[in-house]
CSV table of C-alpha atoms in Angstrom, one decimal:
chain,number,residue,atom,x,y,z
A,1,UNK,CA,172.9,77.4,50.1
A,2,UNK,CA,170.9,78.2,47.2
A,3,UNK,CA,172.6,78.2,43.9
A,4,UNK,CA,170.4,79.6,41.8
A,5,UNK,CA,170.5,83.3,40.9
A,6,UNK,CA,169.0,84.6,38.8
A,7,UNK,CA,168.1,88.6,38.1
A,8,UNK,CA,169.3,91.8,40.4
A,9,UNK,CA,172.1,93.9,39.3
A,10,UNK,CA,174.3,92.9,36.1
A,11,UNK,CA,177.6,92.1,37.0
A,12,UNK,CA,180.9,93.2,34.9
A,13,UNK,CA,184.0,91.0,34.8
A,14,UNK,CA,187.2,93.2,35.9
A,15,UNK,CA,188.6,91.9,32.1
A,16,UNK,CA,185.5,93.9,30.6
A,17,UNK,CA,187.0,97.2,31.9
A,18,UNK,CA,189.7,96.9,29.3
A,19,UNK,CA,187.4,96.0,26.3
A,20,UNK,CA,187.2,98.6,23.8
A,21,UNK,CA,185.1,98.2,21.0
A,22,UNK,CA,185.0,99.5,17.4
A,23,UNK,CA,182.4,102.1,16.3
A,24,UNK,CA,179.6,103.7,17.5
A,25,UNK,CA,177.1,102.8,19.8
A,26,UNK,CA,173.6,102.7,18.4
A,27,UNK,CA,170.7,101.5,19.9
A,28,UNK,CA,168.6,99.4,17.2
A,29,UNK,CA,165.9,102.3,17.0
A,30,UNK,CA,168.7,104.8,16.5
A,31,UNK,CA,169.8,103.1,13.3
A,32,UNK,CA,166.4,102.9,11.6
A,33,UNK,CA,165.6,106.5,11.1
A,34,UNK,CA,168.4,108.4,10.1
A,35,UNK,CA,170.8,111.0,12.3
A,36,UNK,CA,170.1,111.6,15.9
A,37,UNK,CA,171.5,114.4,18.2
A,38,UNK,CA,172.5,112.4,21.5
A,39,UNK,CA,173.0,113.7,25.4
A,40,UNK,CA,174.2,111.3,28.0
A,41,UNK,CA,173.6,111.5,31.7
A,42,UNK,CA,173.8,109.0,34.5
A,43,UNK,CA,170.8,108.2,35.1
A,44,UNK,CA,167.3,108.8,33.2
A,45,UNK,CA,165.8,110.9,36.3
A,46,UNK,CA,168.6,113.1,35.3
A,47,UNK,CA,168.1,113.1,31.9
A,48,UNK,CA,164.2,113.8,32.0
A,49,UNK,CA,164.9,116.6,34.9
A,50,UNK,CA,167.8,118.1,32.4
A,51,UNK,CA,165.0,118.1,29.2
A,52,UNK,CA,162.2,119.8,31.3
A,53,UNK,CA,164.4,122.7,32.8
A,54,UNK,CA,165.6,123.2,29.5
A,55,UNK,CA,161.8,123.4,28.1
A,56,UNK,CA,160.8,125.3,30.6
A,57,UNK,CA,163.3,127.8,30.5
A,58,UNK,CA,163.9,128.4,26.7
A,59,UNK,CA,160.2,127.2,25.7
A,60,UNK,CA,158.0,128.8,27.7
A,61,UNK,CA,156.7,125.4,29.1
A,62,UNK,CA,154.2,126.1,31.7
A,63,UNK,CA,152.5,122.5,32.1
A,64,UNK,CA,153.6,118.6,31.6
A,65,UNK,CA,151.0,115.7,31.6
A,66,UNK,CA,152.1,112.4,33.3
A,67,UNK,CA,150.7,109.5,33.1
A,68,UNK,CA,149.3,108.0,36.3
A,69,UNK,CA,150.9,104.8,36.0
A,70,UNK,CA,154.6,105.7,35.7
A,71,UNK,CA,158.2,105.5,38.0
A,72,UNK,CA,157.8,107.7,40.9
A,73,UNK,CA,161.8,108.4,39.9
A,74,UNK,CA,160.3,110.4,37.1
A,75,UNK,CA,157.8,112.4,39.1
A,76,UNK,CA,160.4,113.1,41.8
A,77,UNK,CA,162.1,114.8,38.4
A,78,UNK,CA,159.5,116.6,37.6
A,79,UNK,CA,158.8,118.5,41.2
A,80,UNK,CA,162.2,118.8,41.2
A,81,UNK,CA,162.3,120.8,37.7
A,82,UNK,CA,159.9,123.2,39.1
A,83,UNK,CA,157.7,122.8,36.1
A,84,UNK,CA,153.4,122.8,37.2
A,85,UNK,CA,151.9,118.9,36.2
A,86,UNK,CA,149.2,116.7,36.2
A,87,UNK,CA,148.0,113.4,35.3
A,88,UNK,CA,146.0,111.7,32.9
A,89,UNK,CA,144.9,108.0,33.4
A,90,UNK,CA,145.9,104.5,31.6
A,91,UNK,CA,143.8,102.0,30.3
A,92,UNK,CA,143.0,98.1,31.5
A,93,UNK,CA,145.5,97.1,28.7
A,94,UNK,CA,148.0,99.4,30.2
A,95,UNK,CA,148.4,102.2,27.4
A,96,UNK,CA,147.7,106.1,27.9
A,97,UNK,CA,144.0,106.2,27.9
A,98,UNK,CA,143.2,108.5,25.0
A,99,UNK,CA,140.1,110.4,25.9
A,100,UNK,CA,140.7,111.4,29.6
A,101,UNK,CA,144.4,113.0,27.7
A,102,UNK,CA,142.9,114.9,25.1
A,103,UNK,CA,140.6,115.8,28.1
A,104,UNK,CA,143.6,117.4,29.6
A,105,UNK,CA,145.1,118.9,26.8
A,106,UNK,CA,146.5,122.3,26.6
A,107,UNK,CA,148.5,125.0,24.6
A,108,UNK,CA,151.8,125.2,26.4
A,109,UNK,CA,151.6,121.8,27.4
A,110,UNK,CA,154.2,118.8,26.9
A,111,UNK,CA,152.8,115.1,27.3
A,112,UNK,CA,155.1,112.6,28.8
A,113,UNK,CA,154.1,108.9,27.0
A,114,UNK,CA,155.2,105.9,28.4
A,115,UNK,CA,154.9,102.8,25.9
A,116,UNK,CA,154.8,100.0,28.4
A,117,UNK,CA,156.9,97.1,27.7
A,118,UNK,CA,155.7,97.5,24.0
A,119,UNK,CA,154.9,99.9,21.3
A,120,UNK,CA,151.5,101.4,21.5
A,121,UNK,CA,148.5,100.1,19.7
A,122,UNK,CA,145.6,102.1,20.4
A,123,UNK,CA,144.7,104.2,16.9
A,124,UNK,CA,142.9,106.9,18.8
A,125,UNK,CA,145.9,107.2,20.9
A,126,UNK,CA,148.1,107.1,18.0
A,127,UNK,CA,146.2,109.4,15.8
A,128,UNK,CA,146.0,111.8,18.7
A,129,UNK,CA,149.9,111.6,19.3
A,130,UNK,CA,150.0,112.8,15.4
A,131,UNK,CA,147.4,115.7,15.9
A,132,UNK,CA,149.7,116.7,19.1
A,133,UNK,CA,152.4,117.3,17.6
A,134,UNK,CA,151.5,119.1,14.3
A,135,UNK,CA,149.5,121.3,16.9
A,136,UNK,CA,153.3,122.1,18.5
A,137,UNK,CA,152.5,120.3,22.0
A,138,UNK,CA,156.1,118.7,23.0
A,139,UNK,CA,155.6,115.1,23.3
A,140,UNK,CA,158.5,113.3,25.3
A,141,UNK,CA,158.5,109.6,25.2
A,142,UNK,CA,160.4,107.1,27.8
A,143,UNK,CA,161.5,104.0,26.2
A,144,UNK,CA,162.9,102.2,28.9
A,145,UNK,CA,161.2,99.3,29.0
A,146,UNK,CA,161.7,98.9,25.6
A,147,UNK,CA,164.8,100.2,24.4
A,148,UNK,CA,166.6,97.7,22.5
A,149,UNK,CA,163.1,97.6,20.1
A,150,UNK,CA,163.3,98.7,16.9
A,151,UNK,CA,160.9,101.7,15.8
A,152,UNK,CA,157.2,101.2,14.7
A,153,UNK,CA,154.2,103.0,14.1
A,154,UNK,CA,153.6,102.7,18.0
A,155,UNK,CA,157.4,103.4,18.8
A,156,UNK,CA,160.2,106.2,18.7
A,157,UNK,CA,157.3,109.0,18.3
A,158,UNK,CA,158.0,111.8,20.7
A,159,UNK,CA,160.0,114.7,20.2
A,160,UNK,CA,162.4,114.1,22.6
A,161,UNK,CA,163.3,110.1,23.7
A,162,UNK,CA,164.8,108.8,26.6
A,163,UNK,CA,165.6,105.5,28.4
A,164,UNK,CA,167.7,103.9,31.0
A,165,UNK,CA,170.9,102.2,29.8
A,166,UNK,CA,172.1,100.7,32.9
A,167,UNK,CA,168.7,98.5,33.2
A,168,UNK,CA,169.4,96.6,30.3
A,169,UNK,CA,173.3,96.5,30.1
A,170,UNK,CA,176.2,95.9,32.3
A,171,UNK,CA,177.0,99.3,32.8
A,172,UNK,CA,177.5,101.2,36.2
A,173,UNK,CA,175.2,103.8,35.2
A,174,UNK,CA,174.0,105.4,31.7
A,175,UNK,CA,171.1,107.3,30.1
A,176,UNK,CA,170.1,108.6,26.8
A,177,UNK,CA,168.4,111.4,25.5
A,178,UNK,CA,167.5,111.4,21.9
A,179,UNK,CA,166.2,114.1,19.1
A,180,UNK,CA,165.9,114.8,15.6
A,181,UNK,CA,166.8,118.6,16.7
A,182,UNK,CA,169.7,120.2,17.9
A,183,UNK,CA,170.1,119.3,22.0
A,184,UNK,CA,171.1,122.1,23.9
A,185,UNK,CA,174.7,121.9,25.9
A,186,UNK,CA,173.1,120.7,29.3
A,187,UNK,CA,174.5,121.7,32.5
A,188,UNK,CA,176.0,118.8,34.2
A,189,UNK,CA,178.3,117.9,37.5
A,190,UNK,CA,180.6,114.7,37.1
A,191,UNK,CA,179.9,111.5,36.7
A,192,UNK,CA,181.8,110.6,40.2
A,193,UNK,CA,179.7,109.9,43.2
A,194,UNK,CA,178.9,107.5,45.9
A,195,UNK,CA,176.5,106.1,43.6
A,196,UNK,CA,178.5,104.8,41.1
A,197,UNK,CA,181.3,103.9,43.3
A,198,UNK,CA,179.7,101.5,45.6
A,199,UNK,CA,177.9,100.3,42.0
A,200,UNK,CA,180.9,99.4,40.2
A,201,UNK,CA,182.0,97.7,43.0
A,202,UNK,CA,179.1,95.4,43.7
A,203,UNK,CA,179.1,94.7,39.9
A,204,UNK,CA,182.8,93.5,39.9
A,205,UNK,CA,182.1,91.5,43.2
A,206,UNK,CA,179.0,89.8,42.1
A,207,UNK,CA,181.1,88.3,39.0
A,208,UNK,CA,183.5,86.8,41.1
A,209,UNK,CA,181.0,85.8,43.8
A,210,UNK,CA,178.9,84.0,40.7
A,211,UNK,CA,182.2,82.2,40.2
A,212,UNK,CA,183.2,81.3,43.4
A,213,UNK,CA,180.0,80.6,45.7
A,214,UNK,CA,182.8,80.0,48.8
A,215,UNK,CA,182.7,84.0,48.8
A,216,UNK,CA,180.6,86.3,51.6
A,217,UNK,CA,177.1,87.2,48.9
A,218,UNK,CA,176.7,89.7,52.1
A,219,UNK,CA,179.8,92.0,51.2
A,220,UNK,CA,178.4,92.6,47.0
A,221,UNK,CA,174.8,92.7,48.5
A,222,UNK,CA,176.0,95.8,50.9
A,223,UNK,CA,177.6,97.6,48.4
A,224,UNK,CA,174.8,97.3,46.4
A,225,UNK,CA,172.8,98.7,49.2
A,226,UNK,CA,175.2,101.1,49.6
A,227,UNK,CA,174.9,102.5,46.0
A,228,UNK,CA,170.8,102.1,46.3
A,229,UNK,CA,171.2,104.3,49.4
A,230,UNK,CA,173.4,106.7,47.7
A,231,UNK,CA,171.4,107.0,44.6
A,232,UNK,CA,168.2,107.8,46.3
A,233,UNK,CA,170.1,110.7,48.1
A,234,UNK,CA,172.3,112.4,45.4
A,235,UNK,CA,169.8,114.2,43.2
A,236,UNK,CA,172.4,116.3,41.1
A,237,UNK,CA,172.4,116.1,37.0
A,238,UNK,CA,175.6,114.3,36.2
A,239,UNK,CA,177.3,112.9,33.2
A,240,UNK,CA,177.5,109.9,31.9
A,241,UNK,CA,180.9,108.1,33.0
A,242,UNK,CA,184.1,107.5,31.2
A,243,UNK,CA,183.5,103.9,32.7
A,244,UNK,CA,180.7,103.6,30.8
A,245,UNK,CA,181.4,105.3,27.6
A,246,UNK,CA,184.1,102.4,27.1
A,247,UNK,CA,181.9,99.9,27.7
A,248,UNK,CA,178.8,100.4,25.4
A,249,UNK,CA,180.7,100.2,22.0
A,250,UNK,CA,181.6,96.4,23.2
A,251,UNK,CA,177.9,95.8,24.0
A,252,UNK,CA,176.7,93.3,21.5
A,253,UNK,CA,173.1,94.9,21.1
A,254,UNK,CA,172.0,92.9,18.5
A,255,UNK,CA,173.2,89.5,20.2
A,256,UNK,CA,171.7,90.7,23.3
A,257,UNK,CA,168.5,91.2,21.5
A,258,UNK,CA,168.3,87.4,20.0
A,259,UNK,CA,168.6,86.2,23.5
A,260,UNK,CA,166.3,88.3,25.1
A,261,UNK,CA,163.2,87.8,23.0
A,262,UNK,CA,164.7,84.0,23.0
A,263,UNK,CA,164.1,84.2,26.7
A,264,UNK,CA,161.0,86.0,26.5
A,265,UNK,CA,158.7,84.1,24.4
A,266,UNK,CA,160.3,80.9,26.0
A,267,UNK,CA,159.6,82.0,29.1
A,268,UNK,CA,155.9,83.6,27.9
A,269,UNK,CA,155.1,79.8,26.5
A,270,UNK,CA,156.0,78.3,29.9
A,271,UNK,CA,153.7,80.2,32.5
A,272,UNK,CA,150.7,80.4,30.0
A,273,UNK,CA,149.3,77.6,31.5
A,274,UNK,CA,150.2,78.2,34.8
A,275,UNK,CA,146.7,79.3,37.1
A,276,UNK,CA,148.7,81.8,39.6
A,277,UNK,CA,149.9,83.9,36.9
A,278,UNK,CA,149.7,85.8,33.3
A,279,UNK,CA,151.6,87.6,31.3
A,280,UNK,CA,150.5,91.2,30.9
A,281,UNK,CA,150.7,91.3,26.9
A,282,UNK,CA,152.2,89.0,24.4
A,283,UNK,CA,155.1,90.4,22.6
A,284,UNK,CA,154.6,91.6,18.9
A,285,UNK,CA,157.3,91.1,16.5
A,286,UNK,CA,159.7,94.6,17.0
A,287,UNK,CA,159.6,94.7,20.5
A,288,UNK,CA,162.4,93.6,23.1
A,289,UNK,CA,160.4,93.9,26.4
A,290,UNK,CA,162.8,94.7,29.7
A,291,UNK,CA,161.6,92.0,31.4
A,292,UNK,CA,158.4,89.8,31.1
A,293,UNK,CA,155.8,91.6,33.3
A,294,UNK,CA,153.0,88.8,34.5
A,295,UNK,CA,149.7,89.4,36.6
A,296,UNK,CA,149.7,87.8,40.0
A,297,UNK,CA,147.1,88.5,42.6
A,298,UNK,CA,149.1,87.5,45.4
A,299,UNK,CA,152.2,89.4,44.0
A,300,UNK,CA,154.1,89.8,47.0
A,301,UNK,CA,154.2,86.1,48.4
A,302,UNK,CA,155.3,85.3,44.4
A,303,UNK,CA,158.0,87.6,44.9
A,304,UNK,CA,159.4,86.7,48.1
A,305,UNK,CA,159.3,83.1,47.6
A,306,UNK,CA,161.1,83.6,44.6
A,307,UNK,CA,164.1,85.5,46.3
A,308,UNK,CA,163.9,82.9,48.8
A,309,UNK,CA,165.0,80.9,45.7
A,310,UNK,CA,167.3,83.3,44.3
A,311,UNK,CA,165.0,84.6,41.8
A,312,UNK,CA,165.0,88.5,41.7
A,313,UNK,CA,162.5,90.2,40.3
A,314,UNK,CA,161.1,93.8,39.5
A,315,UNK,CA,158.0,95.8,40.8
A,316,UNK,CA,156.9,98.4,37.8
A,317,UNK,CA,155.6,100.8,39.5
A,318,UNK,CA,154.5,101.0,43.2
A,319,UNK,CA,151.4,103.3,43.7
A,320,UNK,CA,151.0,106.4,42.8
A,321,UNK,CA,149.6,108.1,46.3
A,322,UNK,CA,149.4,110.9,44.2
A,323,UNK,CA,146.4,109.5,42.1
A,324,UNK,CA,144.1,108.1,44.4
A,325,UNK,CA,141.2,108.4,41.8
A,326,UNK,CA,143.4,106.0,39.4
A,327,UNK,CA,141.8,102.2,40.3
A,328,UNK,CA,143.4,100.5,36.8
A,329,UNK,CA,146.9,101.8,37.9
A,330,UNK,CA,146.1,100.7,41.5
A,331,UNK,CA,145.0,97.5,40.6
A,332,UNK,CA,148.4,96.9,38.4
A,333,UNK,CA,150.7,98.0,41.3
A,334,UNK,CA,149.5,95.8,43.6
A,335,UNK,CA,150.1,92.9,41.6
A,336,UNK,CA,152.4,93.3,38.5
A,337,UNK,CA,155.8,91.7,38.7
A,338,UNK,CA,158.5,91.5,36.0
A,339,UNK,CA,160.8,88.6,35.2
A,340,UNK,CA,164.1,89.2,34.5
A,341,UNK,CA,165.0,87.3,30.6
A,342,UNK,CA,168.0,89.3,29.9
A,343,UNK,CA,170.8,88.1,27.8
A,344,UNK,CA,172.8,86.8,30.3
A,345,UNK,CA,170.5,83.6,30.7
A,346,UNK,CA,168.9,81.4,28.9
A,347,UNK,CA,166.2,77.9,28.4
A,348,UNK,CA,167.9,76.8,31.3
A,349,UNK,CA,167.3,79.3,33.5
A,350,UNK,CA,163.7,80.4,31.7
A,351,UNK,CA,162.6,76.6,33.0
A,352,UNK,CA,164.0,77.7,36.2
A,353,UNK,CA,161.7,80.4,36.8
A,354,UNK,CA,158.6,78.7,35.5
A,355,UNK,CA,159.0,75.8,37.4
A,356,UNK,CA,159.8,78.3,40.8
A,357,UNK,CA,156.7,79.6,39.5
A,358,UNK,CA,154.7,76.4,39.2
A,359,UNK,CA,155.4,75.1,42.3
A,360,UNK,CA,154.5,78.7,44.1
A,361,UNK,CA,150.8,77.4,45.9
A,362,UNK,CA,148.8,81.2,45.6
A,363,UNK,CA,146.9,81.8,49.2
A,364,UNK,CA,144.2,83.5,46.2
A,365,UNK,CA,141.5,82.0,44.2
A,366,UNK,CA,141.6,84.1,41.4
A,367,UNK,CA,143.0,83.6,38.5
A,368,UNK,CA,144.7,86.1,36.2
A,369,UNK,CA,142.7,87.2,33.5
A,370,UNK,CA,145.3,88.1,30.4
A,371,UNK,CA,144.5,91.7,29.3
């Protein structure tokens, strides 16, 4: 059997469950710019689903424009709030491509930004952000591929802020919504569902199965099935749970920060002379990526060969069938994969991947171009 594993779901110890920790929890961009008025949900669907009822209700909303390239768990939020949308395109360099937004622009409008794996860069785009929102269009910003970065001229911009906790921690669930205004009282079920049941579960398993390889990998691989089943069925708006309110003031954010980027640019180093692959974009100095995305033409063969290994990676995002026209987002969904370089490894397991990586023979001639 394969002893490497690397990636998938984070697993939680059943001695975590009785941490408490001291204080507050605050992400890093939460403590650079003064007070914040916080809303917790289970998931970020939820939470984004939650804002734009809310908007559309009290605000008059009539309109939100998505970008093309974005987490069809976001869109499926969006039908579901009832509120009219459309999209605007991305750029090669995968940022919101300026002109074909400001093309799309309108009064009662909000703009849903996405600032992949990164803070933005583009001027235009960041000048046009600025003239948005002394104009009084909403802008909404997702931050979950880069939540543990700290804020910059590119970064923590939008009038509202969310992002995914339970991607980046080992939490059963989680979400954040942040502003600088008063959030309303949302209307929210319980945190209690299949979802988070089967979730837990398969957490606390995969600890013990990580320690004790002699134990069926099939029974924590079901229940994770099990909760991926359950989450792509149960739509409802629920809170945050108690489970994970206890956990997050033990999170050592800023230790789990040093190993990530550790990872990261270790990793990064590693493949950049590899001919199958490239990183999308290098990481600049604030930023604490998700995962390392890289550019592979054969994507899929990378990506099964590496679970073959026990390597498990991320797709961000599949298609969009709903933007045909959009040939740059295309192009990055078809071959786009993300690494995982979270803080529970480290050089040892970073070699591990490249090597995998190295020794994956591409069926494709081409050769990534960095962007």
């Amino acid at each position: 059997m394969n002893s490497t594993e690397i990636g998938s779901i984070f697993e939680i110890g059943a001695e975590a469950l009785f941490a408490r920790g001291a204080g507050e929890f605050k992400l890093p961009l939460m403590r650079d710019t003064g007070s914040w008025h916080t809303a917790f949900f289970n998931t970020g669907r939820a939470a984004a689903e939650a804002l734009l009822r809310y908007l559309k209700k009290e605000t008059g909303l009539k309109k939100l424009l998505l970008p093309s390239y974005i987490c069809s768990s976001i869109t499926g939020a969006v039908r579901r709030s009832g509120l009219p949308y459309a999209y605007y395109g991305v750029t090669d360099t995968l940022e919101p491509d300026a002109f074909d937004l400001e093309k799309n622009l309108e009064p009662s409008a909000a703009v849903y930004i996405t600032p992949y794996f990164g803070p933005l860069k583009d001027s235009h785009l960041l000048r046009l952000i600025s003239q948005m929102k002394q104009q009084g269009i909403v802008v909404i910003e997702d931050v979950t591929t880069c939540l543990f970065s700290r804020t910059s001229q590119g970064l923590c911009f939008g009038d509202y802020i969310l992002g995914s906790l339970r991607k980046w921690l080992p939490v059963p669930d989680g979400a954040v919504l942040l502003s600088k205004d008063m959030l309303p009282a949302f209307e929210k079920q319980c945190a209690g569902n299949d979802y988070s049941l089967y979730y837990l579960a398969a957490q606390v398993m995969k600890t013990h199965y990580l320690s004790n390889r002699a134990l069926d990998k099939n029974l924590y691989l079901t229940y994770a099935g099990l909760a991926n089943k359950a989450l792509f069925s149960d739509y409802a708006i629920r809170e945050m749970s108690e489970i994970t309110r206890a956990l997050l003031p033990s999170c050592d954010i800023d230790d789990m920060v040093k190993k990530r980027t550790a990872n990261h640019d270790f990793l990064y180093d590693a493949l950049l002379e590899k001919s199958c692959v490239a990183p999308v974009m290098k990481r600049t100095e604030n930023c604490v990526p998700m995962g390392l995305p890289i550019l592979c033409p054969n994507r899929d063969a990378l990506r099964a060969y590496l679970t073959s290994n026990g390597i498990y990676c991320s797709i961000h995002w599949d298609r969009n069938p709903e933007c045909p026209w959009d040939k740059i987002g295309h192009e990055r969904s078809d071959c786009v994969l993300t690494l995982p370089c979270d803080q529970r490894y480290g050089p040892e397991e970073m070699k591990t991947i490249a090597c995998r990586i190295n020794t994956f023979k591409t069926t494709e001639t081409a050769v990534c171009r960095h962007v």
